mmCIF file of C-alpha atoms in Angstrom:
data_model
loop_
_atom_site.group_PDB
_atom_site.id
_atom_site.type_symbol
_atom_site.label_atom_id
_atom_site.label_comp_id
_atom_site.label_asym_id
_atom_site.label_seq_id
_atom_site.Cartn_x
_atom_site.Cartn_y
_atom_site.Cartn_z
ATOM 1 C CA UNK A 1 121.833 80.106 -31.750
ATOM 2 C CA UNK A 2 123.353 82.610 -29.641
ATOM 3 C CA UNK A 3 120.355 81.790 -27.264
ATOM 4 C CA UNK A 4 120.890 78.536 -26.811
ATOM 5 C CA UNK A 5 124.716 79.064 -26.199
ATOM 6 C CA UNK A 6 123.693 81.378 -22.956
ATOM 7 C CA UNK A 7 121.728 78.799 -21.849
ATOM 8 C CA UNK A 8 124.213 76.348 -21.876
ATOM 9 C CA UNK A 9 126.655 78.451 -20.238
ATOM 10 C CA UNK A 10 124.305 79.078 -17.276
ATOM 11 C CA UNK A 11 123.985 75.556 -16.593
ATOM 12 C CA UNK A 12 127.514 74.876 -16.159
ATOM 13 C CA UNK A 13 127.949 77.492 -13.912
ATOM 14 C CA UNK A 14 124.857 76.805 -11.644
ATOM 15 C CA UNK A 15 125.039 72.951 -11.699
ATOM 16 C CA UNK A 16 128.422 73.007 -9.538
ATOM 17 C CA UNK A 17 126.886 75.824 -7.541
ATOM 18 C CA UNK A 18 123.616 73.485 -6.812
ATOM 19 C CA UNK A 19 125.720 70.636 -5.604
ATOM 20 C CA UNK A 20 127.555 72.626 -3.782
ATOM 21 C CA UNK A 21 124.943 73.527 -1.647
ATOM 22 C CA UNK A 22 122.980 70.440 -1.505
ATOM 23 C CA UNK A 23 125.559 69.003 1.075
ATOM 24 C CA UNK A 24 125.866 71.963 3.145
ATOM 25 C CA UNK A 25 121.933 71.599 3.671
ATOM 26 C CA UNK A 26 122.502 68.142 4.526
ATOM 27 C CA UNK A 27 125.130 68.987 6.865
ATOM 28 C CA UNK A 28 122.915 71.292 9.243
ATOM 29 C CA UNK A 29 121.504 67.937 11.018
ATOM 30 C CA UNK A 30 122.450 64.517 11.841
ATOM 31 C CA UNK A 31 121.048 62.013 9.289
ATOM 32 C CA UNK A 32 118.937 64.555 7.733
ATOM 33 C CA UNK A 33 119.076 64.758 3.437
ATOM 34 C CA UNK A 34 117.273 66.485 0.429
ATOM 35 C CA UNK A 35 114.213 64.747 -0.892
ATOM 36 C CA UNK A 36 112.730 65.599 -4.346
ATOM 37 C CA UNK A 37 108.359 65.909 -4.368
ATOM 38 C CA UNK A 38 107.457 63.822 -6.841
ATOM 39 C CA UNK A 39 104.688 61.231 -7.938
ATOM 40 C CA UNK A 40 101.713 63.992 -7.824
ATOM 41 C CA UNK A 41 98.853 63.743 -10.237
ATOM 42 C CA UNK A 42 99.278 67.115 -12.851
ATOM 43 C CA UNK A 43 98.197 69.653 -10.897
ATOM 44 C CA UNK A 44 98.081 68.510 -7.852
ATOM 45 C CA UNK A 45 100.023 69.532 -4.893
ATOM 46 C CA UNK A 46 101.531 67.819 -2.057
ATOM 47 C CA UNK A 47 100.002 68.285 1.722
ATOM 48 C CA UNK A 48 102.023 68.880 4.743
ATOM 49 C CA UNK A 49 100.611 67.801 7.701
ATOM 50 C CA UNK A 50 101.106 68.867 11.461
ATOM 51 C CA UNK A 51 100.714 65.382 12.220
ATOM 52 C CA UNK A 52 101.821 61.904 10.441
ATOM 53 C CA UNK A 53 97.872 61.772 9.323
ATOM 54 C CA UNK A 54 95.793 61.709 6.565
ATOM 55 C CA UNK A 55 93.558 63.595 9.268
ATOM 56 C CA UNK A 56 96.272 66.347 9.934
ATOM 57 C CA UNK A 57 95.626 70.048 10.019
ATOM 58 C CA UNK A 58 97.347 70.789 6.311
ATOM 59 C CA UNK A 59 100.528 73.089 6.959
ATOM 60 C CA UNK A 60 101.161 74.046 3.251
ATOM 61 C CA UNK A 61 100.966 72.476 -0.441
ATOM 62 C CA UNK A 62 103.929 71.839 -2.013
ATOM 63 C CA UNK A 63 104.398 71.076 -6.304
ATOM 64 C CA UNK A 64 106.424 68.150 -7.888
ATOM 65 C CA UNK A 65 109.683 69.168 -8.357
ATOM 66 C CA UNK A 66 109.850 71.063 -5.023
ATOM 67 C CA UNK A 67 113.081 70.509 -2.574
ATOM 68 C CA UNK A 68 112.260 69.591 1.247
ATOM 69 C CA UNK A 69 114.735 69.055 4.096
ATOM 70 C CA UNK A 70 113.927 65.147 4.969
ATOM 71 C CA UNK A 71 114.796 64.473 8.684
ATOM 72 C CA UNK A 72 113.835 60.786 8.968
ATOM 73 C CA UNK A 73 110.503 59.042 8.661
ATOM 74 C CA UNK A 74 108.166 56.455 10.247
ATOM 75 C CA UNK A 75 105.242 54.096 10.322
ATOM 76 C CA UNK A 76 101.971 55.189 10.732
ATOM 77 C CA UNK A 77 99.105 52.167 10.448
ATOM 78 C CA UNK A 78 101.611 50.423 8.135
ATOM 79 C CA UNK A 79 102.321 53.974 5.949
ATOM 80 C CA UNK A 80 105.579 55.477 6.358
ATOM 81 C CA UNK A 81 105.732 59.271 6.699
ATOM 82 C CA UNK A 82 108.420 61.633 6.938
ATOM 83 C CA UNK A 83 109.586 64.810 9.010
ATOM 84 C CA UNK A 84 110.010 67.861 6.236
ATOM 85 C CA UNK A 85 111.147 71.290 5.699
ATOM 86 C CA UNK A 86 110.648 73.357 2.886
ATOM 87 C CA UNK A 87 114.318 74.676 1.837
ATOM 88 C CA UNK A 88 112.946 77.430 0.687
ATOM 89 C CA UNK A 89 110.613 78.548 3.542
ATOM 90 C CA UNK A 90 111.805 77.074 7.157
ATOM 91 C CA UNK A 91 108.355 78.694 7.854
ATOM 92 C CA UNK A 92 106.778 75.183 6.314
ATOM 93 C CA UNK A 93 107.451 72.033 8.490
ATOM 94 C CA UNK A 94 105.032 69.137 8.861
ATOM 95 C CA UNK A 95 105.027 65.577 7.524
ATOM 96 C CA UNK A 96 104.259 63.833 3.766
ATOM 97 C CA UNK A 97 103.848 60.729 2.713
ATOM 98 C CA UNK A 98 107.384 58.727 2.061
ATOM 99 C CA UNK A 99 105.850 57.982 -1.211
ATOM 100 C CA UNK A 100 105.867 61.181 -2.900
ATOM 101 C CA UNK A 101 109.794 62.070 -1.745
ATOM 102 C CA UNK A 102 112.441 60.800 -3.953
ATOM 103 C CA UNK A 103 114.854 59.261 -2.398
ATOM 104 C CA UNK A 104 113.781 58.367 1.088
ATOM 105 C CA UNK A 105 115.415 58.884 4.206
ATOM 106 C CA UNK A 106 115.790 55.466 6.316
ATOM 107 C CA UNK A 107 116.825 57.111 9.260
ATOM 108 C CA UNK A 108 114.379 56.969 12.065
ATOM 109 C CA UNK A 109 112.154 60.181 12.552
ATOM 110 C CA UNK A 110 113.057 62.845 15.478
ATOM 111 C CA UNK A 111 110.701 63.333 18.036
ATOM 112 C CA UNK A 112 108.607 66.516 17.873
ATOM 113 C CA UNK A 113 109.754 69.412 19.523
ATOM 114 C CA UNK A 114 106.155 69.393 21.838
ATOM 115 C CA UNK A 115 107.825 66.843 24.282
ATOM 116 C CA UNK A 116 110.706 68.810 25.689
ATOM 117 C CA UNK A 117 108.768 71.884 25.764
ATOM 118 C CA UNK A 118 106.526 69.875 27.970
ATOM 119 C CA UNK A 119 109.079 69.089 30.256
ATOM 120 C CA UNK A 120 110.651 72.496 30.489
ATOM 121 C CA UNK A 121 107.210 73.183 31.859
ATOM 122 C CA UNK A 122 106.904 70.706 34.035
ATOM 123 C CA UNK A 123 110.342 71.705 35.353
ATOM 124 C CA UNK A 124 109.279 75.713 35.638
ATOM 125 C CA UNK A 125 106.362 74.583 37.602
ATOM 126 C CA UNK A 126 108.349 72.554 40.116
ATOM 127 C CA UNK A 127 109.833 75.738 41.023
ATOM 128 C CA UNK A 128 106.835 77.511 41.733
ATOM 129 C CA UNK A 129 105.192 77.499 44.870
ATOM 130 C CA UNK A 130 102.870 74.587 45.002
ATOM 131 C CA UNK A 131 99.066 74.657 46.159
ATOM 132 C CA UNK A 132 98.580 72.414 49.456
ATOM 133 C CA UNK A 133 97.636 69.093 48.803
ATOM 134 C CA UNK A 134 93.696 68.439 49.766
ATOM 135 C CA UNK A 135 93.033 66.157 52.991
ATOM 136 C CA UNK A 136 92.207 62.560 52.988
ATOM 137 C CA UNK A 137 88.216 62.002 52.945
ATOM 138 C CA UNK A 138 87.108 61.724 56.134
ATOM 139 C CA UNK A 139 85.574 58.239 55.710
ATOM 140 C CA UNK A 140 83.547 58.827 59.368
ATOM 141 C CA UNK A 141 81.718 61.972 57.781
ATOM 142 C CA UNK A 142 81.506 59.765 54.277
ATOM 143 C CA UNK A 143 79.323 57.352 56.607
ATOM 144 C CA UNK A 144 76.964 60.133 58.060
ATOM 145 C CA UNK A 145 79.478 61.377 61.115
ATOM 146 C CA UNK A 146 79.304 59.203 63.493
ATOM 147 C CA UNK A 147 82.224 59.851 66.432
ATOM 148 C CA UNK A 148 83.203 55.686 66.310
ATOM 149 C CA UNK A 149 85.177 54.427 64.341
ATOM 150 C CA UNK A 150 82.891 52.719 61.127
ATOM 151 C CA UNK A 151 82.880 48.765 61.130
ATOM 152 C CA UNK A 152 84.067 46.853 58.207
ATOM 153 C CA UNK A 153 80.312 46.181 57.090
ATOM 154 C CA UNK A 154 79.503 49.958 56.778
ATOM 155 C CA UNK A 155 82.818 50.741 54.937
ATOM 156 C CA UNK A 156 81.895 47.730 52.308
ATOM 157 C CA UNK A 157 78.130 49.005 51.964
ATOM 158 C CA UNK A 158 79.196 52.243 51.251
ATOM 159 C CA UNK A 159 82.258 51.215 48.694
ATOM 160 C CA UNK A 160 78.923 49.252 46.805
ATOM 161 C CA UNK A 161 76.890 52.354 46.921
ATOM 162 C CA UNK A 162 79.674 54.568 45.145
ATOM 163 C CA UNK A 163 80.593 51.980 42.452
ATOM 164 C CA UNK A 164 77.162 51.573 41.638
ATOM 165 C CA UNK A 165 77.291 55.824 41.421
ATOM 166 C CA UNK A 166 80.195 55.406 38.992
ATOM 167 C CA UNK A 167 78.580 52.814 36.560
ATOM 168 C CA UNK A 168 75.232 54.453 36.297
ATOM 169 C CA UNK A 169 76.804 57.931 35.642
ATOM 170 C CA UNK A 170 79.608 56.350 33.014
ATOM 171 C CA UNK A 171 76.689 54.411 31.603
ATOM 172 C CA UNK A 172 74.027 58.143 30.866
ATOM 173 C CA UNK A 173 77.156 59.887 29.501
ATOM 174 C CA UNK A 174 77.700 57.324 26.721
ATOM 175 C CA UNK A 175 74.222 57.139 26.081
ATOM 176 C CA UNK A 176 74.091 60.770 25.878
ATOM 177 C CA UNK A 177 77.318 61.772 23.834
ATOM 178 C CA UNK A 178 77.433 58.889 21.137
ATOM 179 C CA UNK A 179 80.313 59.463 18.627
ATOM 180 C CA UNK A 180 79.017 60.798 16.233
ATOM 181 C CA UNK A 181 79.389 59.649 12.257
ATOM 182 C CA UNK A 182 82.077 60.520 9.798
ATOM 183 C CA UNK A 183 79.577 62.249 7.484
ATOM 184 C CA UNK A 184 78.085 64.271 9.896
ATOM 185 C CA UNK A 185 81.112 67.035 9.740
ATOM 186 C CA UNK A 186 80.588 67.166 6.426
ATOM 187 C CA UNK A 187 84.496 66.718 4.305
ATOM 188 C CA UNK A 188 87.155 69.287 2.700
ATOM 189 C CA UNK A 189 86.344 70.603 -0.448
ATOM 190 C CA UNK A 190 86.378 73.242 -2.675
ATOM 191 C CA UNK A 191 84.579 74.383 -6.299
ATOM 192 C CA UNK A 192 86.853 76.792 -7.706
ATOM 193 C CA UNK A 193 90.174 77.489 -9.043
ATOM 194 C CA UNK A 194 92.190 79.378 -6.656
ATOM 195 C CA UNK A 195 89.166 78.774 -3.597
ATOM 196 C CA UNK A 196 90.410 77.746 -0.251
ATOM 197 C CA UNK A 197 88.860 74.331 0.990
ATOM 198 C CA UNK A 198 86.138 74.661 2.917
ATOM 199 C CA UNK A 199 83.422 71.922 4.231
ATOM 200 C CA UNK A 200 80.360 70.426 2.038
ATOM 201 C CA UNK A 201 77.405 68.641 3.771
ATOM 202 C CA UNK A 202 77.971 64.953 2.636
ATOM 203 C CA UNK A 203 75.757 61.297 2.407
ATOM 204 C CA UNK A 204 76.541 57.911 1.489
ATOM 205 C CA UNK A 205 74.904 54.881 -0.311
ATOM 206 C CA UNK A 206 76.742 51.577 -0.480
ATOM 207 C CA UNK A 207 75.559 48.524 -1.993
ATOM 208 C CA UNK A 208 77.332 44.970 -2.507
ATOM 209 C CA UNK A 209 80.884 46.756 -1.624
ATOM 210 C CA UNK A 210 80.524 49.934 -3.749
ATOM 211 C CA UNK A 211 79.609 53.322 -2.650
ATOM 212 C CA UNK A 212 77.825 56.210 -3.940
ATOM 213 C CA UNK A 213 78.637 59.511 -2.119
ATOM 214 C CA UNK A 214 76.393 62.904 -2.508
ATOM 215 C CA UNK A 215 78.315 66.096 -1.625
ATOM 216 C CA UNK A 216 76.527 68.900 -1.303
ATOM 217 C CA UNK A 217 78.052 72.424 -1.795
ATOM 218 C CA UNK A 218 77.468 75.160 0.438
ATOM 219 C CA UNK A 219 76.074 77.362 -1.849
ATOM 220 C CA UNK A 220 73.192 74.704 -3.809
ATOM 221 C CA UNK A 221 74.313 71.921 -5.965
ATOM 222 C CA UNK A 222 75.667 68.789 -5.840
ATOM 223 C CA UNK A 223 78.282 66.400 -7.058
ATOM 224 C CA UNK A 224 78.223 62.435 -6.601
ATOM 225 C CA UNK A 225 81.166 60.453 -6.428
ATOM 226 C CA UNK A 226 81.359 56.810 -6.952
ATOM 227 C CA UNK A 227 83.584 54.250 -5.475
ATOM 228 C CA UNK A 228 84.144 50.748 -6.663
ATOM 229 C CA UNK A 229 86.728 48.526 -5.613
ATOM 230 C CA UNK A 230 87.856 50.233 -2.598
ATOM 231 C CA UNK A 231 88.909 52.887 -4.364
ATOM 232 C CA UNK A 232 87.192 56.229 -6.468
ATOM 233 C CA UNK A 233 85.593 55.393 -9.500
ATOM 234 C CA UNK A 234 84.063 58.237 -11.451
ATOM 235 C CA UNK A 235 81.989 60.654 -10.772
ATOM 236 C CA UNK A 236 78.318 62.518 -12.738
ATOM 237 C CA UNK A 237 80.345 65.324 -13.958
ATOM 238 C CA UNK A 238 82.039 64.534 -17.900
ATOM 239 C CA UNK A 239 84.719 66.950 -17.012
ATOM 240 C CA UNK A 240 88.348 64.737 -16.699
ATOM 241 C CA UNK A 241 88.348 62.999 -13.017
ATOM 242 C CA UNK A 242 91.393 61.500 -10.801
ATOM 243 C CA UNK A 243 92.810 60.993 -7.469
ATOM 244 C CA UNK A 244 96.014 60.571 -5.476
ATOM 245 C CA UNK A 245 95.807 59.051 -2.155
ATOM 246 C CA UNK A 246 97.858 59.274 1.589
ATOM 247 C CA UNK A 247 96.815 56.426 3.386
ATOM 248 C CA UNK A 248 93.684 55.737 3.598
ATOM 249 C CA UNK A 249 92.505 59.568 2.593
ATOM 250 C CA UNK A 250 91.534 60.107 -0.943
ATOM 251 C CA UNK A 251 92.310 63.444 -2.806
ATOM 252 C CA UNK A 252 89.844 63.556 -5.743
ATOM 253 C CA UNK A 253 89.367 66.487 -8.248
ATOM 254 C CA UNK A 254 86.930 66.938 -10.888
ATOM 255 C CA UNK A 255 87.582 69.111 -13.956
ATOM 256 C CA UNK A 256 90.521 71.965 -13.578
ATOM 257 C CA UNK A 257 88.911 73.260 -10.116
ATOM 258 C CA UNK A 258 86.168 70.621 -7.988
ATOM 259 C CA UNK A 259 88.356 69.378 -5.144
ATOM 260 C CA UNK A 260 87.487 66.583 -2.360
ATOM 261 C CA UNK A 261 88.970 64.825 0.516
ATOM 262 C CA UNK A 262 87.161 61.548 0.950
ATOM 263 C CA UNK A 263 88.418 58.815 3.542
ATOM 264 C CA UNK A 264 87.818 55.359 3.156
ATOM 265 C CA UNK A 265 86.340 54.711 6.729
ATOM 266 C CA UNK A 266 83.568 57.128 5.269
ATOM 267 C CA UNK A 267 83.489 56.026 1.575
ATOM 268 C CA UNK A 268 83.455 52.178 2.373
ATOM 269 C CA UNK A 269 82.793 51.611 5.797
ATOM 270 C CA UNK A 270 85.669 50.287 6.890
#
C-alpha cells in the first residue's frame, strides 16, 4: 500500500512539470508542436529518414511512445511526411511518415537547411577572383581555317555534322549504361536480434498479380516471401510474420529477429 501511495504522489508532481514543458518546446519555433510515435507493429521501430522517402538513408529508429519535435509536413507521391526532432537527442533529425505521429502538424514543412547554405556559397564565390571566361569558337578554324569568311552553306553542313555527333554518342551511352534493375542491389535486411541491416542478394517470381520473392543471405540460406494482393502475404518460415509500411516500402519481419525492406516497384512490378 505504501507503494502505491509513492507512486501516486510522483505523478502529481511530474504531470504539471510535463505540461509545463511541453509548451516551452513548442515555443522554440514558429508553428512547430510535439507529436507522439505511435501506430508501430510490437517491436518495431520507427525510421527517420534524411529525405521524405521510403528510399532515404535511415537517420535513427525511434519506439512508440517516443516524443519528436514536429515542424510541419508535406506530400510526397500523395504520402504526407513530416520534418522531426527527437526531444531527447537534437542529434536525430530527418523525416517520418505523418501516419505514425499523433497528432499531426498541418503547418506546411520548412525548407531544408541545404538551400541557404548553397547560396552562402554561391555568394563566397562571387567574391573570389573569377577564372577568365574561355573565347568564342573560332567557327573559321571549326571549318578547317580558311582566312574568308565561311558561307552560309559550310556553316549549315557543319551544324549537320555535329548534331549527328551528338545523337550517335547520346544514343552508345544509353545502350551502354542501361538502368539497371531493382533486384540487382540486392535489399536491406538483417537475420539477427540486435544485427545491423545489411544487403541480401534477392529474385523475384510473379504470376497472375502475385509475387514470390527469394532472399538470399549473405552467409548461405534463404528465406521466400510471398506477396498477394499488393501487399506481403506470408512467408516459408512458421515463426509469427508481419509488416508495417511507408509508402510504397514494406518493412517485413519474420520471427523475433529476420528483418526486410521490400518495395513494391520490386515486389509487384509496378
Amino acid at each position: 500500500m505504501k507503494r502505491r501511495v509513492a507512486f501516486r504522489s510522483t505523478l502529481l508532481i511530474a504531470a504539471p512539470l510535463l505540461l509545463a514543458a511541453l509548451p516551452a518546446l513548442a515555443e522554440e519555433a514558429p508553428g512547430m508542436i510535439i507529436s507522439i510515435v505511435g501506430g508501430l507493429a510490437p517491436e518495431d521501430l520507427l525510421n527517420i529518414r534524411a529525405t521524405a522517402s521510403p528510399g532515404g538513408k535511415i537517420e535513427a529508429r525511434l519506439p512508440n511512445g517516443a516524443a519528436v519535435k514536429n515542424y510541419g509536413c508535406k506530400a510526397v507521391n500523395n504520402y504526407p511526411w513530416c520534418k522531426v526532432e527527437d526531444t531527447q537527442d537534437a542529434h536525430i533529425t530527418g523525416w517520418a511518415p505523418a501516419r505514425y505521429l499523433s497528432p499531426n502538424n498541418p503547418a506546411p514543412a520548412p525548407e531544408d537547411d541545404a538551400a541557404p547554405a548553397a547560396e552562402a556559397s554561391s555568394s563566397q564565390e562571387a567574391d573570389l577572383p573569377q577564372p577568365p571566361e574561355a573565347p568564342p569558337p573560332d567557327i573559321g578554324a571549326r571549318l578547317g581555317g580558311e582566312p574568308a569568311p565561311p558561307s552560309a552553306a559550310d556553316i549549315g553542313r557543319t551544324a549537320m555534322q555535329d548534331a549527328y555527333a551528338l545523337a550517335s554518342a547520346a544514343s552508345a551511352t544509353a545502350e551502354s549504361d542501361p538502368p539497371a534493375p531493382d533486384a540487382a542491389g540486392g535489399i536491406p535486411c538483417a537475420r539477427r536480434i540486435g544485427q545491423p541491416m545489411t544487403r541480401c542478394e534477392v529474385s523475384v517470381a510473379r504470376k497472375d498479380g502475385d509475387s514470390t520473392v527469394t532472399v538470399t543471405w549473405p552467409d548461405g540460406g534463404a528465406r521466400v516471401i510471398t506477396f498477394h494482393g499488393g501487399q506481403p502475404a506470408g512467408s516459408d518460415s512458421p515463426d509469427k510474420f508481419r509488416f508495417t509500411r511507408e509508402g510504397t516500402l514494406n518493412m517485413i519481419r519474420v520471427g523475433v529477429s529476420e528483418r526486410f525492406e521490400i518495395t513494391d516497384a520490386l515486389a509487384l512490378g509496378e
